[in-house]
Short mmCIF file of C-alpha atoms in Angstrom, two decimals:
data_model
loop_
_atom_site.label_atom_id
_atom_site.label_comp_id
_atom_site.label_asym_id
_atom_site.label_seq_id
_atom_site.Cartn_x
_atom_site.Cartn_y
_atom_site.Cartn_z
CA MET A 9 0.00 0.00 0.00
CA PRO A 10 1.12 3.51 -0.52
CA SER A 11 3.27 4.43 2.59
CA TYR A 12 1.38 7.48 3.85
CA LEU A 13 2.83 7.08 7.35
CA GLN A 14 6.31 7.28 5.88
CA VAL A 15 5.48 10.05 3.43
CA MET A 16 3.97 12.12 6.24
CA THR A 17 7.03 11.69 8.40
CA SER A 18 9.45 12.76 5.71
CA HIS A 19 7.31 15.71 4.61
CA ASP A 20 6.85 16.89 8.15
CA ASP A 21 10.61 17.10 8.80
CA ASN A 22 11.63 18.41 5.39
CA THR A 23 9.95 21.25 3.56
CA LEU A 24 9.15 21.18 -0.13
CA LYS A 25 11.50 22.36 -2.83
CA GLY A 26 11.63 26.13 -2.62
CA ARG A 27 11.61 26.18 1.19
CA GLY A 28 14.50 25.83 3.59
CA THR A 29 15.09 22.51 5.34
CA VAL A 30 15.82 22.20 9.02
CA SER A 31 16.68 19.37 11.36
CA GLY A 32 17.09 18.88 15.07
CA SER A 33 14.78 18.61 18.02
CA GLY A 34 13.79 22.23 17.63
CA SER A 35 12.97 21.96 13.95
CA ALA A 36 9.23 22.23 14.35
CA ALA A 37 9.55 25.32 16.48
CA ARG A 38 11.96 26.94 14.05
CA ARG A 39 9.63 26.37 11.11
CA ASP A 40 6.99 28.33 12.94
CA LYS A 41 9.24 31.38 13.33
CA PRO A 42 8.48 34.37 11.09
CA GLN A 43 10.56 34.59 7.93
CA THR A 44 13.32 37.24 7.98
CA THR A 45 14.74 39.08 4.98
CA GLY A 46 18.25 39.52 6.32
CA SER A 47 17.88 43.35 6.31
CA ARG A 48 17.37 45.56 9.38
CA ASP A 49 15.34 48.65 10.13
CA ASP A 50 16.63 51.88 11.69
CA SER A 51 16.62 50.39 15.18
CA GLY A 52 18.71 47.41 14.07
CA THR A 53 15.82 44.94 14.33
CA PRO A 54 15.65 42.33 11.54
CA THR A 55 12.86 43.00 9.07
CA VAL A 56 10.19 40.32 9.36
CA LEU A 57 8.09 39.14 6.45
CA PRO A 58 4.61 38.14 7.66
CA GLU A 59 3.55 34.62 6.74
CA PRO A 60 1.02 34.68 3.89
CA SER A 61 -2.54 34.72 5.16
CA PRO A 62 -3.98 31.22 4.86
CA ASP A 63 -6.60 30.42 2.28
CA ARG A 64 -10.07 30.45 3.84
CA THR A 65 -11.07 27.35 1.89
CA ARG A 66 -8.00 25.37 3.02
CA TRP A 67 -9.99 23.01 5.26
CA LEU A 68 -12.30 22.11 2.40
CA ALA A 69 -9.24 21.53 0.21
CA LEU A 70 -7.85 19.31 2.98
CA ALA A 71 -11.05 17.26 3.07
CA ILE A 72 -10.80 16.76 -0.71
CA VAL A 73 -7.20 15.53 -0.73
CA MET A 74 -7.84 13.38 2.35
CA ALA A 75 -10.79 11.75 0.56
CA ALA A 76 -8.48 10.98 -2.37
CA ALA A 77 -5.82 9.56 -0.03
CA PHE A 78 -8.44 7.43 1.73
CA MET A 79 -9.76 6.16 -1.62
CA ASP A 80 -6.25 5.09 -2.67
CA LEU A 81 -5.50 3.41 0.67
CA VAL A 82 -8.76 1.49 0.68
CA ASP A 83 -8.36 0.45 -2.95
CA VAL A 84 -5.13 -1.42 -2.20
CA THR A 85 -6.48 -3.36 0.78
CA ILE A 86 -9.96 -3.87 -0.64
CA VAL A 87 -8.64 -5.79 -3.66
CA ASN A 88 -6.75 -8.39 -1.62
CA ILE A 89 -9.87 -9.59 0.18
CA ALA A 90 -11.75 -9.97 -3.15
CA ILE A 91 -8.99 -11.86 -5.00
CA PRO A 92 -10.51 -15.36 -4.49
CA SER A 93 -13.87 -14.11 -5.75
CA ILE A 94 -12.19 -12.58 -8.81
CA GLN A 95 -10.34 -15.82 -9.49
CA ARG A 96 -13.54 -17.87 -9.36
CA SER A 97 -15.92 -15.65 -11.31
CA ALA A 98 -13.47 -14.30 -13.90
CA ASP A 99 -11.67 -17.64 -14.30
CA ALA A 100 -8.35 -15.87 -13.81
CA SER A 101 -5.11 -17.84 -13.87
CA VAL A 102 -2.56 -17.81 -11.06
CA SER A 103 -0.30 -15.35 -12.90
CA GLN A 104 -3.23 -13.06 -13.71
CA ILE A 105 -4.20 -12.98 -10.04
CA GLN A 106 -0.65 -11.97 -9.17
CA TRP A 107 -0.60 -9.25 -11.82
CA ILE A 108 -3.89 -7.78 -10.59
CA THR A 109 -2.03 -6.88 -7.40
CA ALA A 110 1.61 -6.69 -8.55
CA GLY A 111 0.75 -4.66 -11.66
CA TYR A 112 -0.73 -1.90 -9.54
CA ALA A 113 2.33 -1.82 -7.25
CA LEU A 114 4.73 -1.83 -10.21
CA ALA A 115 2.99 1.02 -12.04
CA PHE A 116 2.68 3.01 -8.81
CA ALA A 117 6.37 2.56 -7.97
CA ALA A 118 7.59 3.38 -11.47
CA GLY A 119 5.62 6.63 -11.63
CA LEU A 120 5.87 7.87 -8.05
CA ILE A 121 8.94 10.11 -8.36
CA THR A 122 7.92 11.29 -11.83
CA GLY A 123 4.46 12.19 -10.52
CA GLY A 124 6.00 14.35 -7.82
CA ARG A 125 8.29 16.08 -10.32
CA LEU A 126 5.41 16.73 -12.73
CA GLY A 127 3.47 18.37 -9.90
CA ASP A 128 6.42 20.62 -9.09
CA ILE A 129 6.79 21.63 -12.74
CA HIS A 130 3.22 21.87 -14.05
CA GLY A 131 1.27 22.51 -10.85
CA ARG A 132 0.21 20.24 -8.01
CA LYS A 133 -3.49 20.99 -8.37
CA ARG A 134 -3.35 20.19 -12.09
CA LEU A 135 -1.58 16.86 -11.53
CA PHE A 136 -3.88 15.99 -8.62
CA LEU A 137 -6.93 16.52 -10.84
CA ILE A 138 -5.37 14.48 -13.67
CA GLY A 139 -4.47 11.73 -11.19
CA ILE A 140 -7.84 11.50 -9.46
CA GLY A 141 -9.70 11.75 -12.79
CA GLY A 142 -7.57 8.98 -14.29
CA PHE A 143 -7.84 6.88 -11.12
CA THR A 144 -11.63 7.15 -11.25
CA LEU A 145 -11.72 6.21 -14.93
CA ALA A 146 -9.40 3.25 -14.31
CA SER A 147 -11.64 2.15 -11.42
CA ALA A 148 -14.61 2.13 -13.83
CA LEU A 149 -12.61 0.06 -16.34
CA CYS A 150 -11.70 -2.40 -13.55
CA GLY A 151 -15.33 -2.65 -12.46
CA PHE A 152 -16.56 -3.32 -15.99
CA ALA A 153 -13.62 -5.50 -17.08
CA ALA A 154 -14.82 -8.13 -19.54
CA ASN A 155 -11.97 -10.55 -18.88
CA PRO A 156 -8.89 -10.97 -16.66
CA GLU A 157 -6.60 -9.38 -19.29
CA MET A 158 -8.66 -6.18 -19.27
CA LEU A 159 -8.65 -6.17 -15.47
CA VAL A 160 -4.85 -6.46 -15.34
CA ALA A 161 -4.44 -3.63 -17.88
CA SER A 162 -6.90 -1.45 -15.95
CA ARG A 163 -5.04 -2.09 -12.69
CA LEU A 164 -1.80 -0.99 -14.37
CA LEU A 165 -3.52 2.22 -15.44
CA GLN A 166 -4.94 2.66 -11.95
CA GLY A 167 -1.48 2.35 -10.39
CA GLY A 168 -0.04 4.87 -12.85
CA MET A 169 -2.79 7.37 -12.06
CA ALA A 170 -2.28 6.86 -8.32
CA ALA A 171 1.37 7.79 -8.90
CA MET A 172 0.18 11.10 -10.35
CA MET A 173 -2.28 11.75 -7.51
CA VAL A 174 -0.58 10.58 -4.31
CA PRO A 175 2.58 12.78 -4.36
CA GLN A 176 0.43 15.90 -4.71
CA VAL A 177 -1.63 15.25 -1.57
CA LEU A 178 0.91 16.37 1.02
CA SER A 179 2.49 18.89 -1.37
CA ILE A 180 -0.88 20.64 -1.52
CA VAL A 181 -1.06 20.57 2.28
CA HIS A 182 2.34 22.29 2.56
CA ALA A 183 1.39 24.92 -0.01
CA THR A 184 -2.01 25.56 1.60
CA PHE A 185 -1.47 25.45 5.37
CA PRO A 186 0.77 27.69 7.50
CA ALA A 187 3.46 25.91 9.48
CA HIS A 188 1.72 26.17 12.86
CA GLU A 189 -1.32 24.25 11.56
CA ARG A 190 0.51 21.35 9.94
CA GLY A 191 0.87 19.33 13.12
CA LYS A 192 -2.91 19.16 13.41
CA VAL A 193 -3.20 18.29 9.72
CA PHE A 194 -0.68 15.43 9.94
CA GLY A 195 -2.55 14.11 12.97
CA MET A 196 -5.68 13.97 10.82
CA PHE A 197 -3.78 12.11 8.11
CA GLY A 198 -2.63 9.60 10.71
CA ALA A 199 -6.26 8.98 11.60
CA VAL A 200 -7.14 8.53 7.91
CA VAL A 201 -4.31 6.00 7.49
CA GLY A 202 -5.54 4.00 10.47
CA LEU A 203 -9.14 4.16 9.29
CA GLY A 204 -8.13 3.07 5.78
CA ALA A 205 -6.14 0.13 7.11
CA VAL A 206 -9.10 -1.13 9.15
CA SER A 207 -12.00 -0.30 6.83
CA GLY A 208 -10.46 -1.49 3.53
CA PRO A 209 -10.64 -5.24 4.18
CA LEU A 210 -14.04 -4.93 5.88
CA LEU A 211 -15.50 -2.85 3.08
CA GLY A 212 -14.12 -5.26 0.48
CA ALA A 213 -15.55 -8.20 2.39
CA LEU A 214 -19.00 -6.62 2.70
CA LEU A 215 -19.21 -5.54 -0.94
CA THR A 216 -18.11 -8.99 -2.12
CA GLU A 217 -20.40 -10.81 0.31
CA TRP A 218 -23.47 -8.73 -0.53
CA ASN A 219 -23.06 -9.36 -4.29
CA LEU A 220 -24.86 -6.09 -5.10
CA PHE A 221 -27.00 -6.33 -8.23
CA GLY A 222 -25.32 -9.65 -8.98
CA LEU A 223 -22.04 -7.85 -9.71
CA GLU A 224 -20.01 -10.05 -7.30
CA TRP A 225 -16.56 -8.40 -6.84
CA ARG A 226 -17.07 -5.48 -9.21
CA PRO A 227 -18.47 -2.99 -6.63
CA ILE A 228 -15.07 -2.89 -4.88
CA PHE A 229 -13.89 -0.81 -7.86
CA LEU A 230 -17.15 0.93 -8.77
CA ILE A 231 -17.45 2.42 -5.28
CA ASN A 232 -14.60 4.77 -6.27
CA LEU A 233 -16.71 6.43 -8.98
CA PRO A 234 -18.94 8.76 -6.90
CA VAL A 235 -16.08 9.61 -4.53
CA GLY A 236 -13.66 10.32 -7.38
CA VAL A 237 -16.11 12.42 -9.41
CA LEU A 238 -17.10 14.51 -6.37
CA ALA A 239 -13.47 15.03 -5.31
CA TRP A 240 -12.51 16.08 -8.84
CA MET A 241 -15.35 18.62 -9.07
CA LEU A 242 -14.68 20.12 -5.64
CA GLY A 243 -10.90 20.01 -6.10
CA ARG A 244 -11.17 21.96 -9.35
CA ARG A 245 -12.94 24.74 -7.48
CA PHE A 246 -11.39 24.85 -4.02
CA ILE A 247 -7.74 23.66 -4.26
CA THR A 248 -5.22 26.46 -4.79
CA GLU A 249 -2.60 25.88 -7.48
CA SER A 250 1.07 25.86 -6.50
CA LYS A 251 4.41 25.05 -8.11
CA ALA A 252 7.99 24.69 -6.91
CA PRO A 253 10.05 27.70 -8.08
CA LYS A 254 13.02 25.52 -9.06
CA ALA A 255 11.76 22.13 -10.14
CA LEU A 256 14.11 19.50 -11.52
CA LYS A 257 13.72 18.13 -15.03
CA LEU A 258 12.09 14.81 -15.76
CA ASP A 259 14.19 11.68 -16.15
CA LEU A 260 11.95 9.64 -18.44
CA VAL A 261 14.82 7.39 -19.55
CA GLY A 262 15.44 6.49 -15.89
CA VAL A 263 11.76 5.68 -15.41
CA ALA A 264 11.78 3.51 -18.57
CA LEU A 265 14.88 1.58 -17.46
CA VAL A 266 13.49 0.96 -13.95
CA SER A 267 10.15 -0.23 -15.37
CA LEU A 268 11.82 -2.45 -18.00
CA GLY A 269 14.16 -4.03 -15.46
CA LEU A 270 11.35 -4.83 -13.04
CA LEU A 271 9.12 -6.16 -15.82
CA MET A 272 11.91 -8.46 -17.06
CA LEU A 273 12.32 -9.75 -13.50
CA LEU A 274 8.66 -10.07 -12.51
CA TYR A 275 7.12 -11.52 -15.69
CA PRO A 276 9.18 -14.75 -15.69
CA LEU A 277 8.58 -15.15 -11.93
CA THR A 278 4.81 -14.95 -12.30
CA ARG A 279 4.53 -17.02 -15.52
CA GLY A 280 7.45 -19.40 -15.00
CA ARG A 281 5.58 -22.05 -13.03
CA GLU A 282 2.68 -22.22 -15.49
CA LEU A 283 5.02 -22.43 -18.48
CA GLY A 284 7.35 -25.02 -16.94
CA TRP A 285 10.19 -22.59 -16.24
CA PRO A 286 11.38 -22.14 -19.85
CA LEU A 287 14.95 -21.15 -20.67
CA TRP A 288 13.89 -17.72 -21.96
CA GLY A 289 12.56 -16.92 -18.49
CA TYR A 290 15.98 -17.36 -16.91
CA GLY A 291 17.51 -15.33 -19.74
CA CYS A 292 14.97 -12.57 -19.14
CA MET A 293 15.76 -12.41 -15.41
CA ALA A 294 19.50 -12.31 -16.17
CA GLY A 295 18.81 -9.54 -18.68
CA ALA A 296 17.10 -7.55 -15.92
CA LEU A 297 20.43 -7.33 -14.10
CA VAL A 298 22.00 -5.92 -17.27
CA VAL A 299 19.24 -3.30 -17.45
CA PHE A 300 19.83 -2.29 -13.81
CA VAL A 301 23.57 -1.93 -14.50
CA ALA A 302 22.71 0.27 -17.48
CA LEU A 303 20.40 2.29 -15.21
CA VAL A 304 23.22 2.98 -12.74
CA SER A 305 25.54 4.04 -15.55
CA TYR A 306 22.92 6.32 -17.08
CA GLU A 307 22.02 7.91 -13.75
CA LYS A 308 25.69 8.75 -13.15
CA ARG A 309 25.85 10.54 -16.50
CA LYS A 310 22.52 12.24 -15.84
CA ALA A 311 23.71 13.56 -12.48
CA ALA A 312 26.92 14.90 -14.04
CA GLY A 313 24.94 16.45 -16.91
CA ASP A 314 21.85 18.40 -15.83
CA GLY A 315 21.84 17.35 -12.17
CA SER A 316 18.32 15.86 -12.25
CA PRO A 317 18.61 12.04 -12.13
CA LEU A 318 15.70 9.85 -11.15
CA ILE A 319 17.92 8.18 -8.53
CA GLU A 320 20.49 10.27 -6.64
CA LEU A 321 23.28 7.67 -6.51
CA SER A 322 25.44 9.78 -4.18
CA LEU A 323 22.90 9.04 -1.45
CA PHE A 324 24.10 5.44 -1.32
CA ARG A 325 27.46 6.62 0.01
CA VAL A 326 25.59 7.28 3.28
CA LYS A 327 25.75 3.94 5.10
CA SER A 328 22.49 4.39 7.00
CA PHE A 329 20.59 5.38 3.83
CA ALA A 330 21.91 2.43 1.82
CA ALA A 331 20.98 0.05 4.64
CA GLY A 332 17.58 1.74 5.01
CA ILE A 333 16.82 1.36 1.31
CA ALA A 334 17.67 -2.34 1.63
CA VAL A 335 15.37 -2.62 4.65
CA GLN A 336 12.52 -0.90 2.80
CA THR A 337 12.91 -3.13 -0.25
CA VAL A 338 13.11 -6.38 1.70
CA PHE A 339 10.26 -5.31 3.98
CA GLY A 340 8.14 -4.65 0.88
CA VAL A 341 8.93 -8.18 -0.35
CA ALA A 342 7.73 -9.65 2.97
CA LEU A 343 4.46 -7.69 2.88
CA GLY A 344 3.87 -8.56 -0.78
CA ILE A 345 4.22 -12.26 -0.04
CA PHE A 346 2.21 -12.35 3.19
CA PHE A 347 -0.95 -10.41 2.38
CA LEU A 348 -1.78 -12.17 -0.89
CA VAL A 349 -0.96 -15.62 0.50
CA TRP A 350 -2.92 -14.89 3.68
CA THR A 351 -6.20 -14.08 1.92
CA LEU A 352 -5.88 -17.12 -0.39
CA TYR A 353 -5.19 -19.33 2.64
CA MET A 354 -8.27 -18.14 4.52
CA GLN A 355 -10.78 -18.05 1.67
CA ILE A 356 -9.69 -20.90 -0.60
CA GLY A 357 -7.72 -23.10 1.80
CA LEU A 358 -10.01 -22.81 4.83
CA GLY A 359 -13.14 -22.05 2.82
CA TRP A 360 -14.04 -18.94 4.80
CA SER A 361 -16.32 -16.22 3.47
CA PRO A 362 -14.82 -12.81 2.53
CA LEU A 363 -16.55 -11.25 5.54
CA ARG A 364 -15.08 -13.72 8.00
CA ALA A 365 -11.63 -13.25 6.47
CA GLY A 366 -11.99 -9.45 6.66
CA LEU A 367 -13.08 -9.52 10.31
CA THR A 368 -10.20 -11.85 11.16
CA GLY A 369 -7.74 -9.18 10.03
CA VAL A 370 -9.13 -6.40 12.25
CA PRO A 371 -6.83 -7.18 15.26
CA PHE A 372 -3.82 -6.93 12.96
CA SER A 373 -4.82 -3.49 11.66
CA LEU A 374 -5.58 -2.14 15.12
CA ALA A 375 -2.26 -3.43 16.46
CA VAL A 376 -0.34 -1.75 13.61
CA SER A 377 -2.01 1.62 14.22
CA THR A 378 -1.55 1.49 18.00
CA ALA A 379 2.10 0.41 17.90
CA ALA A 380 2.92 2.95 15.20
CA GLY A 381 1.69 5.80 17.37
CA MET A 382 3.59 4.57 20.42
CA SER A 383 6.84 4.02 18.53
CA VAL A 384 7.00 7.56 17.14
CA GLN A 385 5.76 9.44 20.19
CA LYS A 386 7.31 7.54 23.09
CA LEU A 387 9.67 4.69 22.22
CA VAL A 388 11.99 5.90 19.45
CA PRO A 389 12.88 9.20 21.18
CA ARG A 390 14.04 7.14 24.17
CA PHE A 391 15.46 3.93 22.70
CA GLY A 392 16.30 4.85 19.08
CA ARG A 393 17.23 2.06 16.66
CA LYS A 394 16.50 -0.67 19.20
CA VAL A 395 12.77 -0.04 18.69
CA LEU A 396 12.98 -0.88 14.99
CA GLN A 397 15.08 -3.97 15.65
CA ALA A 398 12.64 -5.05 18.33
CA GLY A 399 9.84 -4.57 15.79
CA ALA A 400 11.54 -6.94 13.34
CA LEU A 401 11.98 -9.58 16.06
CA VAL A 402 8.41 -9.15 17.35
CA MET A 403 6.94 -9.42 13.86
CA GLY A 404 9.12 -12.49 13.19
CA ALA A 405 7.91 -14.03 16.47
CA GLY A 406 4.32 -13.41 15.40
CA VAL A 407 4.98 -15.15 12.07
CA LEU A 408 6.46 -18.18 13.85
CA LEU A 409 3.51 -18.27 16.27
CA TYR A 410 1.12 -18.17 13.31
CA LEU A 411 3.12 -20.95 11.67
CA TRP A 412 2.83 -23.11 14.79
CA GLU A 413 -0.93 -22.57 15.07
CA ALA A 414 -1.52 -23.25 11.37
CA HIS A 415 0.38 -26.52 11.75
CA ARG A 416 -1.32 -27.52 15.01
CA TYR A 417 -4.94 -26.78 14.10
CA GLY A 418 -4.83 -27.30 10.33
CA LEU A 419 -8.21 -26.87 8.67
CA ALA A 420 -9.95 -26.62 12.06
CA ILE A 421 -8.27 -23.34 13.03
CA ALA A 422 -10.66 -20.60 14.18
CA SER A 423 -10.52 -16.83 13.80
CA TRP A 424 -10.01 -16.25 17.52
CA GLN A 425 -7.00 -18.58 17.46
CA MET A 426 -5.40 -16.36 14.82
CA ALA A 427 -5.92 -13.21 16.89
CA LEU A 428 -2.81 -13.56 19.06
CA PRO A 429 -0.26 -14.10 16.26
CA LEU A 430 -1.90 -11.35 14.23
CA VAL A 431 -1.70 -8.88 17.13
CA VAL A 432 1.97 -9.77 17.69
CA MET A 433 2.72 -9.38 13.98
CA GLY A 434 0.80 -6.09 13.81
CA ALA A 435 2.61 -4.70 16.87
CA GLY A 436 5.97 -5.57 15.31
CA MET A 437 5.02 -3.98 12.00
CA GLY A 438 3.79 -0.84 13.74
CA LEU A 439 7.11 -0.45 15.57
CA ILE A 440 8.85 -0.45 12.17
CA VAL A 441 6.73 1.42 9.64
CA ALA A 442 6.25 4.78 11.35
CA PRO A 443 9.83 5.64 12.48
CA LEU A 444 11.75 3.89 9.70
CA THR A 445 11.81 6.82 7.27
CA ASP A 446 13.16 9.19 9.93
CA ALA A 447 15.94 6.72 10.73
CA VAL A 448 16.86 6.31 7.06
CA LEU A 449 16.85 10.06 6.36
CA SER A 450 18.62 11.19 9.54
CA GLU A 451 22.13 11.21 8.02
CA VAL A 452 21.12 12.30 4.51
CA PRO A 453 22.31 15.81 3.50
CA ARG A 454 19.52 18.35 3.74
CA GLU A 455 19.61 19.28 0.06
CA HIS A 456 18.84 15.67 -0.91
CA ALA A 457 16.03 15.03 1.60
CA GLY A 458 13.27 15.34 -1.02
CA SER A 459 14.93 12.93 -3.46
CA ALA A 460 15.73 10.49 -0.66
CA SER A 461 12.19 10.37 0.74
CA GLY A 462 10.76 9.81 -2.73
CA LEU A 463 13.22 7.00 -3.37
CA ILE A 464 12.36 5.33 -0.04
CA ASN A 465 8.69 5.05 -0.90
CA THR A 466 9.46 3.96 -4.46
CA VAL A 467 11.69 1.05 -3.47
CA GLN A 468 9.16 -0.25 -0.94
CA GLN A 469 6.52 -0.39 -3.66
CA MET A 470 9.01 -2.12 -5.95
CA GLY A 471 9.77 -4.60 -3.17
CA ASN A 472 6.04 -5.17 -2.77
CA ALA A 473 5.71 -5.92 -6.49
CA LEU A 474 8.66 -8.32 -6.27
CA GLY A 475 7.10 -10.08 -3.27
CA LEU A 476 3.84 -10.52 -5.17
CA GLY A 477 5.81 -11.99 -8.05
CA LEU A 478 7.58 -14.41 -5.70
CA VAL A 479 4.21 -15.77 -4.53
CA SER A 480 4.32 -18.02 -7.58
CA VAL A 481 7.50 -19.60 -6.21
CA VAL A 482 6.97 -19.64 -2.43
CA PHE A 483 3.23 -20.46 -2.40
CA PHE A 484 1.82 -21.76 -5.68
CA GLY A 485 4.99 -23.74 -6.25
CA GLU A 486 4.01 -25.90 -3.26
CA ILE A 487 0.52 -26.62 -4.62
CA GLY A 488 -0.05 -29.33 -7.19
CA ASP A 489 -1.41 -28.46 -10.61
CA ARG A 490 -4.44 -30.72 -10.41
CA LEU A 491 -6.05 -31.14 -7.00
CA ALA A 492 -9.14 -33.07 -6.07
CA PRO A 493 -11.64 -30.97 -4.05
CA ALA A 494 -10.64 -32.82 -0.87
CA GLN A 495 -6.97 -31.95 -1.47
CA VAL A 496 -7.37 -28.18 -1.87
CA GLY A 497 -7.60 -27.33 1.83
CA PRO A 498 -4.59 -29.35 3.03
CA ALA A 499 -2.50 -28.18 0.04
CA PHE A 500 -3.21 -24.51 0.76
CA VAL A 501 -2.49 -24.95 4.48
CA HIS A 502 0.84 -26.57 3.67
CA ALA A 503 1.73 -23.87 1.13
CA PHE A 504 0.79 -21.13 3.63
CA GLN A 505 3.16 -22.61 6.19
CA HIS A 506 5.93 -22.75 3.57
CA ALA A 507 5.37 -19.07 2.71
CA LEU A 508 5.47 -18.12 6.41
CA TRP A 509 8.95 -19.64 6.69
CA TRP A 510 10.04 -17.28 3.94
CA VAL A 511 8.51 -14.29 5.72
CA ALA A 512 10.19 -15.29 9.01
CA GLY A 513 13.56 -15.56 7.23
CA ILE A 514 13.06 -12.12 5.68
CA MET A 515 12.39 -10.61 9.12
CA VAL A 516 15.73 -12.00 10.34
CA ALA A 517 17.44 -10.35 7.34
CA ILE A 518 15.70 -7.06 8.14
CA PHE A 519 16.89 -7.25 11.77
CA LEU A 520 20.49 -7.69 10.60
CA LEU A 521 20.25 -4.84 8.06
CA MET A 522 18.91 -2.51 10.74
CA SER A 523 22.23 -2.68 12.58
CA ALA A 524 23.58 -0.24 9.96
CA LEU A 525 20.95 2.38 10.83
CA PRO A 526 22.01 5.20 13.19
CA LYS A 527 21.51 4.39 16.87
CA ARG A 528 19.34 7.45 17.18
CA PRO A 529 17.83 9.50 14.34
CA ALA A 530 19.40 12.95 14.20
CA GLN A 531 16.28 14.75 15.31
CA HIS A 532 16.42 12.92 18.64
CA VAL A 533 20.10 13.49 19.45
CA GLU A 534 20.59 17.13 18.54
CA GLY A 535 20.26 19.46 21.46
CA ALA A 536 17.79 22.27 21.78
CA ALA A 537 20.51 24.90 21.76
CA ASP A 538 21.28 24.63 18.09
CA ALA A 539 22.98 27.14 15.89
CA GLU A 540 21.03 29.89 14.15
CA PRO A 541 18.42 28.40 11.86
CA PRO A 542 19.09 28.66 8.14
CA THR A 543 17.55 31.54 6.29
CA LEU A 544 14.30 30.40 4.77
CA SER A 545 13.83 30.99 1.08
CA ARG A 546 10.59 32.35 -0.28
CA GLU A 547 7.39 30.36 -0.32
CA PRO A 548 6.52 28.30 -3.41
CA GLU A 549 5.04 30.50 -6.07
CA LEU A 550 1.25 30.40 -6.02
CA VAL A 551 -0.31 30.24 -9.45
CA PRO A 552 -3.80 31.74 -9.78
#
């Protein structure tokens, strides 16, 4: 899912292009100080520029972008719960099921940084409206898809449009709200993230279970239509346009190379099992490595040329950032594997209804939200990196507990028996997701904070797409091609346990990688008596 918790954290500590960036425990207070020009009046007092008066319609604009963010969050989680229904009614193959989820993540990841740059160049309101309009249209195409191929193509379009829409959400907040109000705004976004995490699976379960108008799974996409149309109409009227005064150029070649490399890696993974692992598949995956090498070479030349590469390679010289990027990627792989396998296990393996599967996941969502709040507000400021490492171990312990229960109870396992491992897993995940971006960015030079935060969210989505591709290997690879009805349940239970071993192993790898993160993020170790804050540059130009 799009990492709004992480995006919020990075945007809160680093201002947009065109504003100054600050760090340290007093950063929030310093952002609220009036802007000075550097000149002095006759009495020697620095001349103060008053902060622009806030737009009176800013709260309505906030409601619009929050509705769009909520729609995107729910769309990711709502699809997972309906996957078994889609497979049955649309007669989708295993690889098509994977691409319905992985295709969205791949298109979203490939376009995320470009979407942010386009907003800086052409206007955030304009790109937001294009994104939400395209997302709504793609949702309609998904809902009315005539076959699995059309559904996969529509999901790719939907992910691409989300990449246009999502980066503008918090950019619009920064351009619309004065600094002293942003804390309240980010608190509201936190509530939206928590609500989206809980309500997505439940809403998907209800819409699938009700089978409205005999449409089966289709309402999970069609529900976006009224929300999207209303948000587009209101956004066109009430959102104020803004641009970054010095936006970087687009790196379309970089985007093409990243997309091609991932496609060459993911396509053989998802189709390989069905096609008997042909030789061309291995050649394609090997070719992906060549493409990634070409990407690195091109990005070096791009940085030396016009200074606007898609990936700022100099960031990887920072040990904590390089390790953090690895953590984000591997963590995305674990989430991509678990959530798809989990819903297939409950609905196809155990034969549960979508509603029962959705309700079973509620303890997990609540545990993530609760632990995320505690980790940022209380634990990380006191214990630093140890909190993230503890989160990896706790989540791994939850996976092993789930593995033990799945083995012990088999097909007779009940929802309440899953509650404990899910709460433990959710608590571990919550300890990681909220503070991770701060830890990764804490040693990154200020001038690269924007590029670094965009790259963090991009690689997690890419990891998620890779994890979804690996489901063919770690889950479906353990299930026979032709199963008698009586064999389906036991085969899915066995394959679920096999996939959980993979997830547990990944959590161990994440724990080890976290040792390269700083012991305490910079904002928690710098004292209050910092040097004079940097002079703030002018606000982003507002375009009427």
